[in-house]
């Protein structure tokens, strides 16, 4: 077995709607946007993946198309997903090794996923060269990554605001007790910002610009500590059709995101309603844990704490907590009962 183990390399993958992260030997080796650029004339020919492909997004001519293989946390374009996983794995070893290793992969999946979608993840990993594929529910991975002991009989509520979905989960005894998944998350926020600028400034902007606005001045409340400065935004004027620039303040963005954040609050309240009373008392003591890219939105923890009247903790590095947890679960994949074979 020793020789076989030498050739088996372990990687943990967080296959997200917006970003894909890979951990190998406890180091995050790949952290790239989940997007590929393909040649229209030859769909198997991959032109760019990750950041390079994102640079091309919405700027392509007719013989190139950019694809985001995942939609709402699940694989929407099977071929593109397989190509993307394969290219991302290639980035681990820039030089081609003499003996290509056989991979043992652990991949995160949303907890609301169907059997068919689960098969799609497994198949695309196997197509990309995995010998063994283990699956893990994202909230479990997030809890491990935050540093919660998931096996003790105490309830913890994890709110994972990703790119495509927001997962609201109560975890106890290494299992998922109740689970709400809403399709409102980072992509929806980006759409809200595009819509708001179109409506109030009659300015047409692209997805990437809206994403940059969200990262630089996005906020969940109109009054936050150390507010960001106004940001210049370029786009096309809908009235004249000429490119123009406007200044956008974080208050406008907070207003644009208000409805979507309200829906997330409703989802959390709904999940709390279905929580068994003993676990609810644990959650009252421990509070809620926010993770995922959406947790970085300024003032979101304050707004949720004010609405739900419970303490809200943001994970240390919310973008990486899921992949860190997946890496931990992969190390002890035979010990944890919640790892799916």
CSV table of C-alpha atoms in Angstrom, one decimal:
chain,number,residue,atom,x,y,z
A,1,UNK,CA,0.0,0.0,0.0
A,2,UNK,CA,2.9,2.4,0.7
A,3,UNK,CA,3.8,2.8,-3.0
A,4,UNK,CA,0.1,3.4,-3.9
A,5,UNK,CA,-0.2,6.1,-1.2
A,6,UNK,CA,2.8,7.8,-2.6
A,7,UNK,CA,1.0,8.3,-5.9
A,8,UNK,CA,-2.3,9.2,-4.3
A,9,UNK,CA,-2.6,12.9,-3.7
A,10,UNK,CA,-5.4,14.4,-1.7
A,11,UNK,CA,-7.1,17.6,-2.7
A,12,UNK,CA,-10.1,19.4,-1.2
A,13,UNK,CA,-12.3,21.4,-3.6
A,14,UNK,CA,-14.9,24.1,-2.8
A,15,UNK,CA,-16.7,24.2,-6.1
A,16,UNK,CA,-18.6,27.5,-5.8
A,17,UNK,CA,-20.9,29.4,-8.1
A,18,UNK,CA,-18.5,32.4,-8.0
A,19,UNK,CA,-15.2,31.1,-6.9
A,20,UNK,CA,-13.4,27.7,-6.9
A,21,UNK,CA,-10.8,27.0,-4.2
A,22,UNK,CA,-8.5,24.0,-3.9
A,23,UNK,CA,-6.5,23.0,-0.9
A,24,UNK,CA,-3.5,20.7,-1.3
A,25,UNK,CA,-1.2,19.8,1.6
A,26,UNK,CA,-3.0,22.3,3.9
A,27,UNK,CA,-2.3,25.2,1.5
A,28,UNK,CA,-4.9,27.0,-0.6
A,29,UNK,CA,-3.2,26.5,-3.9
A,30,UNK,CA,-6.0,27.6,-6.2
A,31,UNK,CA,-8.4,30.5,-5.6
A,32,UNK,CA,-10.0,31.5,-8.9
A,33,UNK,CA,-13.3,32.7,-10.2
A,34,UNK,CA,-15.5,29.8,-11.5
A,35,UNK,CA,-15.5,30.8,-15.1
A,36,UNK,CA,-14.1,29.4,-18.3
A,37,UNK,CA,-13.6,30.9,-21.8
A,38,UNK,CA,-14.3,28.4,-24.6
A,39,UNK,CA,-13.8,28.4,-28.3
A,40,UNK,CA,-17.3,28.4,-30.0
A,41,UNK,CA,-16.0,26.5,-33.0
A,42,UNK,CA,-14.4,23.8,-30.8
A,43,UNK,CA,-16.1,23.6,-27.4
A,44,UNK,CA,-13.5,21.2,-26.1
A,45,UNK,CA,-10.8,23.8,-26.6
A,46,UNK,CA,-10.4,25.8,-23.4
A,47,UNK,CA,-8.9,29.3,-23.9
A,48,UNK,CA,-8.7,30.5,-20.4
A,49,UNK,CA,-9.9,29.6,-16.9
A,50,UNK,CA,-10.3,31.6,-13.6
A,51,UNK,CA,-9.1,35.2,-13.5
A,52,UNK,CA,-8.0,35.2,-17.1
A,53,UNK,CA,-11.4,34.1,-18.2
A,54,UNK,CA,-13.1,36.7,-15.9
A,55,UNK,CA,-11.1,39.4,-17.7
A,56,UNK,CA,-12.7,38.3,-20.9
A,57,UNK,CA,-16.2,38.0,-19.5
A,58,UNK,CA,-18.7,40.3,-21.3
A,59,UNK,CA,-16.0,41.5,-23.6
A,60,UNK,CA,-15.9,38.6,-26.1
A,61,UNK,CA,-16.5,38.4,-29.9
A,62,UNK,CA,-18.6,35.7,-31.5
A,63,UNK,CA,-16.0,33.0,-31.6
A,64,UNK,CA,-15.3,33.1,-27.8
A,65,UNK,CA,-17.8,32.4,-25.1
A,66,UNK,CA,-17.4,32.7,-21.4
A,67,UNK,CA,-19.3,30.2,-19.3
A,68,UNK,CA,-19.9,30.0,-15.6
A,69,UNK,CA,-20.4,26.2,-15.3
A,70,UNK,CA,-22.2,26.5,-11.9
A,71,UNK,CA,-25.6,28.1,-11.4
A,72,UNK,CA,-27.2,28.4,-7.9
A,73,UNK,CA,-24.5,26.2,-6.4
A,74,UNK,CA,-25.0,23.2,-8.8
A,75,UNK,CA,-23.5,22.2,-12.1
A,76,UNK,CA,-25.4,23.7,-15.0
A,77,UNK,CA,-23.0,23.1,-17.8
A,78,UNK,CA,-21.5,19.6,-17.4
A,79,UNK,CA,-18.8,19.9,-20.1
A,80,UNK,CA,-17.6,23.3,-19.0
A,81,UNK,CA,-17.5,22.1,-15.3
A,82,UNK,CA,-15.3,19.1,-16.2
A,83,UNK,CA,-12.9,21.3,-18.2
A,84,UNK,CA,-12.8,23.8,-15.4
A,85,UNK,CA,-12.0,21.3,-12.7
A,86,UNK,CA,-9.3,19.7,-14.9
A,87,UNK,CA,-7.6,23.1,-15.6
A,88,UNK,CA,-7.8,24.1,-12.0
A,89,UNK,CA,-6.1,20.8,-10.9
A,90,UNK,CA,-3.4,21.4,-13.5
A,91,UNK,CA,-2.6,24.7,-11.7
A,92,UNK,CA,-1.4,22.7,-8.7
A,93,UNK,CA,1.5,21.3,-10.6
A,94,UNK,CA,2.8,24.0,-13.0
A,95,UNK,CA,5.4,21.6,-14.2
A,96,UNK,CA,4.1,18.3,-15.5
A,97,UNK,CA,5.0,15.5,-13.1
A,98,UNK,CA,6.7,12.3,-14.3
A,99,UNK,CA,4.0,10.1,-12.9
A,100,UNK,CA,0.7,12.0,-12.8
A,101,UNK,CA,-0.8,11.3,-9.3
A,102,UNK,CA,-4.2,9.7,-8.8
A,103,UNK,CA,-6.3,12.1,-6.9
A,104,UNK,CA,-8.4,11.5,-3.9
A,105,UNK,CA,-10.9,14.4,-4.0
A,106,UNK,CA,-13.3,15.8,-1.5
A,107,UNK,CA,-15.8,18.2,-3.0
A,108,UNK,CA,-18.4,20.4,-1.2
A,109,UNK,CA,-22.0,20.4,-2.3
A,110,UNK,CA,-24.9,22.5,-1.1
A,111,UNK,CA,-27.1,20.7,1.4
A,112,UNK,CA,-30.3,21.3,-0.7
A,113,UNK,CA,-28.8,19.3,-3.7
A,114,UNK,CA,-30.7,16.6,-5.5
A,115,UNK,CA,-29.4,13.1,-6.2
A,116,UNK,CA,-29.1,13.9,-9.9
A,117,UNK,CA,-27.0,17.1,-9.2
A,118,UNK,CA,-24.9,15.0,-6.8
A,119,UNK,CA,-24.2,12.6,-9.6
A,120,UNK,CA,-23.2,15.4,-11.9
A,121,UNK,CA,-20.5,16.6,-9.4
A,122,UNK,CA,-19.2,13.1,-8.9
A,123,UNK,CA,-19.1,12.4,-12.6
A,124,UNK,CA,-17.3,15.6,-13.5
A,125,UNK,CA,-14.7,15.0,-10.8
A,126,UNK,CA,-14.2,11.4,-12.1
A,127,UNK,CA,-13.9,12.7,-15.7
A,128,UNK,CA,-11.3,15.2,-14.5
A,129,UNK,CA,-9.2,12.4,-13.2
A,130,UNK,CA,-10.3,11.5,-9.6
A,131,UNK,CA,-9.8,8.0,-8.4
A,132,UNK,CA,-11.9,8.4,-5.3
A,133,UNK,CA,-14.5,11.1,-4.8
A,134,UNK,CA,-15.9,12.0,-1.4
A,135,UNK,CA,-18.7,14.6,-1.0
A,136,UNK,CA,-19.4,16.8,1.9
A,137,UNK,CA,-22.3,19.2,2.7
A,138,UNK,CA,-21.2,22.8,2.6
A,139,UNK,CA,-22.6,23.9,6.0
A,140,UNK,CA,-20.7,21.0,7.6
A,141,UNK,CA,-17.5,22.1,5.9
A,142,UNK,CA,-18.1,25.7,6.9
A,143,UNK,CA,-18.6,24.7,10.6
A,144,UNK,CA,-15.4,22.7,10.6
A,145,UNK,CA,-13.6,25.6,8.9
A,146,UNK,CA,-14.8,28.1,11.5
A,147,UNK,CA,-13.5,25.8,14.2
A,148,UNK,CA,-16.7,24.6,15.7
A,149,UNK,CA,-16.7,21.1,17.2
A,150,UNK,CA,-19.5,19.6,15.1
A,151,UNK,CA,-19.7,16.3,16.9
A,152,UNK,CA,-20.8,17.6,20.3
A,153,UNK,CA,-24.5,17.6,21.1
A,154,UNK,CA,-24.8,21.4,20.8
A,155,UNK,CA,-26.7,23.3,18.2
A,156,UNK,CA,-24.9,25.8,15.9
A,157,UNK,CA,-26.5,27.9,13.2
A,158,UNK,CA,-24.3,28.5,10.1
A,159,UNK,CA,-25.4,31.1,7.5
A,160,UNK,CA,-23.4,30.6,4.3
A,161,UNK,CA,-24.0,33.5,1.9
A,162,UNK,CA,-22.3,32.3,-1.3
A,163,UNK,CA,-22.5,33.3,-4.9
A,164,UNK,CA,-25.6,31.5,-6.0
A,165,UNK,CA,-27.3,30.4,-2.8
A,166,UNK,CA,-27.6,31.3,0.9
A,167,UNK,CA,-27.6,28.2,3.1
A,168,UNK,CA,-29.1,28.6,6.6
A,169,UNK,CA,-28.4,25.4,8.5
A,170,UNK,CA,-28.6,24.2,12.1
A,171,UNK,CA,-25.9,21.6,12.9
A,172,UNK,CA,-25.7,19.2,15.9
A,173,UNK,CA,-24.1,15.8,16.5
A,174,UNK,CA,-22.2,15.9,13.2
A,175,UNK,CA,-25.5,16.1,11.3
A,176,UNK,CA,-27.8,18.6,9.7
A,177,UNK,CA,-30.9,19.2,11.8
A,178,UNK,CA,-32.8,21.7,9.7
A,179,UNK,CA,-31.8,23.4,6.6
A,180,UNK,CA,-33.1,26.3,4.5
A,181,UNK,CA,-31.7,27.2,1.2
A,182,UNK,CA,-32.6,30.4,-0.6
A,183,UNK,CA,-31.5,31.4,-4.1
A,184,UNK,CA,-30.6,34.9,-3.0
A,185,UNK,CA,-26.9,35.6,-2.6
A,186,UNK,CA,-23.9,37.4,-4.2
A,187,UNK,CA,-25.1,37.1,-7.8
A,188,UNK,CA,-28.5,38.5,-6.8
A,189,UNK,CA,-26.8,41.4,-5.0
A,190,UNK,CA,-24.8,42.1,-8.2
A,191,UNK,CA,-28.1,42.1,-10.2
A,192,UNK,CA,-29.7,44.5,-7.8
A,193,UNK,CA,-26.8,46.9,-8.2
A,194,UNK,CA,-27.1,46.8,-12.0
A,195,UNK,CA,-30.8,47.3,-11.8
A,196,UNK,CA,-30.5,50.3,-9.4
A,197,UNK,CA,-28.0,52.1,-11.5
A,198,UNK,CA,-30.1,51.6,-14.6
A,199,UNK,CA,-33.2,52.8,-12.8
A,200,UNK,CA,-31.9,55.9,-10.9
A,201,UNK,CA,-29.0,57.0,-13.1
A,202,UNK,CA,-30.1,55.5,-16.4
A,203,UNK,CA,-26.6,54.0,-16.6
A,204,UNK,CA,-26.0,50.5,-18.1
A,205,UNK,CA,-23.2,48.6,-16.4
A,206,UNK,CA,-21.8,45.1,-16.8
A,207,UNK,CA,-21.7,42.3,-14.3
A,208,UNK,CA,-18.0,42.8,-13.5
A,209,UNK,CA,-18.4,46.5,-12.8
A,210,UNK,CA,-21.4,45.8,-10.5
A,211,UNK,CA,-19.3,43.1,-8.7
A,212,UNK,CA,-16.5,45.7,-8.2
A,213,UNK,CA,-19.0,48.2,-6.8
A,214,UNK,CA,-20.4,45.5,-4.4
A,215,UNK,CA,-16.9,44.7,-3.1
A,216,UNK,CA,-15.6,48.3,-2.8
A,217,UNK,CA,-18.7,50.1,-1.4
A,218,UNK,CA,-21.3,47.4,-0.8
A,219,UNK,CA,-23.1,47.8,2.5
A,220,UNK,CA,-26.2,46.4,4.2
A,221,UNK,CA,-27.1,49.4,6.2
A,222,UNK,CA,-27.1,53.2,5.5
A,223,UNK,CA,-25.2,54.1,8.7
A,224,UNK,CA,-22.1,52.0,9.2
A,225,UNK,CA,-18.8,52.7,11.0
A,226,UNK,CA,-15.9,54.0,8.9
A,227,UNK,CA,-18.0,54.2,5.6
A,228,UNK,CA,-16.2,53.8,2.3
A,229,UNK,CA,-15.7,56.8,0.0
A,230,UNK,CA,-17.9,57.3,-3.1
A,231,UNK,CA,-16.8,55.4,-6.1
A,232,UNK,CA,-16.6,56.5,-9.8
A,233,UNK,CA,-18.6,54.1,-12.0
A,234,UNK,CA,-18.3,54.0,-15.8
A,235,UNK,CA,-21.0,52.7,-18.1
A,236,UNK,CA,-23.2,53.5,-21.0
A,237,UNK,CA,-25.8,56.3,-20.7
A,238,UNK,CA,-29.2,54.8,-21.7
A,239,UNK,CA,-30.5,58.2,-22.9
A,240,UNK,CA,-27.7,59.3,-25.2
A,241,UNK,CA,-25.9,56.0,-25.7
A,242,UNK,CA,-22.6,57.6,-24.9
A,243,UNK,CA,-20.3,56.2,-22.2
A,244,UNK,CA,-20.3,58.3,-19.0
A,245,UNK,CA,-19.1,58.3,-15.4
A,246,UNK,CA,-21.1,58.9,-12.2
A,247,UNK,CA,-20.2,58.9,-8.5
A,248,UNK,CA,-22.0,56.2,-6.5
A,249,UNK,CA,-22.3,56.3,-2.6
A,250,UNK,CA,-22.6,53.3,-0.3
A,251,UNK,CA,-26.0,54.5,0.8
A,252,UNK,CA,-27.4,54.0,-2.7
A,253,UNK,CA,-26.0,50.5,-2.8
A,254,UNK,CA,-27.4,49.7,0.7
A,255,UNK,CA,-30.8,50.8,-0.6
A,256,UNK,CA,-30.4,48.6,-3.7
A,257,UNK,CA,-29.6,45.6,-1.7
A,258,UNK,CA,-32.2,46.2,0.9
A,259,UNK,CA,-34.9,43.8,-0.5
A,260,UNK,CA,-32.6,40.9,-1.0
A,261,UNK,CA,-31.1,41.2,2.4
A,262,UNK,CA,-34.7,41.3,3.8
A,263,UNK,CA,-35.3,38.0,2.1
A,264,UNK,CA,-32.2,36.5,3.7
A,265,UNK,CA,-33.5,37.8,7.1
A,266,UNK,CA,-36.9,36.1,6.4
A,267,UNK,CA,-35.1,32.9,5.6
A,268,UNK,CA,-33.1,32.9,8.9
A,269,UNK,CA,-36.3,33.6,10.8
A,270,UNK,CA,-38.0,30.7,9.0
A,271,UNK,CA,-35.1,28.4,9.8
A,272,UNK,CA,-35.2,29.4,13.5
A,273,UNK,CA,-39.0,28.6,13.6
A,274,UNK,CA,-38.3,25.0,12.6
A,275,UNK,CA,-35.4,24.5,15.1
A,276,UNK,CA,-36.1,22.1,18.0
A,277,UNK,CA,-36.4,24.1,21.3
A,278,UNK,CA,-33.3,22.5,22.9
A,279,UNK,CA,-31.1,23.5,19.9
A,280,UNK,CA,-32.8,26.9,19.9
A,281,UNK,CA,-31.6,27.5,23.4
A,282,UNK,CA,-28.0,26.6,22.3
A,283,UNK,CA,-28.3,29.1,19.4
A,284,UNK,CA,-29.5,31.8,21.8
A,285,UNK,CA,-26.3,31.3,23.9
A,286,UNK,CA,-23.9,30.9,21.0
A,287,UNK,CA,-25.4,33.1,18.3
A,288,UNK,CA,-25.2,32.8,14.5
A,289,UNK,CA,-22.1,32.2,12.4
A,290,UNK,CA,-21.8,34.1,9.1
A,291,UNK,CA,-19.6,32.7,6.4
A,292,UNK,CA,-19.2,32.8,2.6
A,293,UNK,CA,-18.4,35.9,0.5
A,294,UNK,CA,-21.6,37.6,1.4
A,295,UNK,CA,-20.5,37.8,5.0
A,296,UNK,CA,-18.0,40.5,3.9
A,297,UNK,CA,-20.8,42.9,3.1
A,298,UNK,CA,-20.3,45.9,5.4
A,299,UNK,CA,-22.7,46.1,8.3
A,300,UNK,CA,-24.5,42.9,7.5
A,301,UNK,CA,-23.7,41.3,10.9
A,302,UNK,CA,-25.0,44.4,12.6
A,303,UNK,CA,-28.2,44.4,10.6
A,304,UNK,CA,-28.9,40.7,11.2
A,305,UNK,CA,-28.1,41.1,14.9
A,306,UNK,CA,-30.6,44.0,15.2
A,307,UNK,CA,-33.3,42.1,13.3
A,308,UNK,CA,-32.9,38.7,15.0
A,309,UNK,CA,-31.7,40.0,18.4
A,310,UNK,CA,-29.0,37.4,18.6
A,311,UNK,CA,-25.2,37.8,18.5
A,312,UNK,CA,-23.8,37.3,15.0
A,313,UNK,CA,-20.2,36.2,14.5
A,314,UNK,CA,-18.4,36.6,11.2
A,315,UNK,CA,-15.8,33.9,10.4
A,316,UNK,CA,-12.2,35.0,10.3
A,317,UNK,CA,-11.7,34.5,6.6
A,318,UNK,CA,-15.2,33.8,5.4
A,319,UNK,CA,-14.3,33.1,1.8
A,320,UNK,CA,-12.0,30.3,2.8
A,321,UNK,CA,-13.8,28.7,5.7
A,322,UNK,CA,-15.6,26.1,3.6
A,323,UNK,CA,-12.5,24.9,1.8
A,324,UNK,CA,-10.5,24.8,5.0
A,325,UNK,CA,-13.2,22.7,6.6
A,326,UNK,CA,-13.2,20.4,3.5
A,327,UNK,CA,-9.4,20.0,3.9
A,328,UNK,CA,-9.9,19.0,7.6
A,329,UNK,CA,-12.6,16.5,6.7
A,330,UNK,CA,-10.4,15.0,4.0
A,331,UNK,CA,-7.6,14.4,6.5
A,332,UNK,CA,-10.0,12.4,8.7
A,333,UNK,CA,-12.3,11.2,6.0
A,334,UNK,CA,-12.8,7.8,7.6
A,335,UNK,CA,-13.5,9.3,11.0
A,336,UNK,CA,-16.4,11.7,10.2
A,337,UNK,CA,-19.7,10.1,9.7
A,338,UNK,CA,-21.1,12.9,7.5
A,339,UNK,CA,-18.7,12.3,4.6
A,340,UNK,CA,-20.5,10.8,1.7
A,341,UNK,CA,-18.7,8.1,-0.3
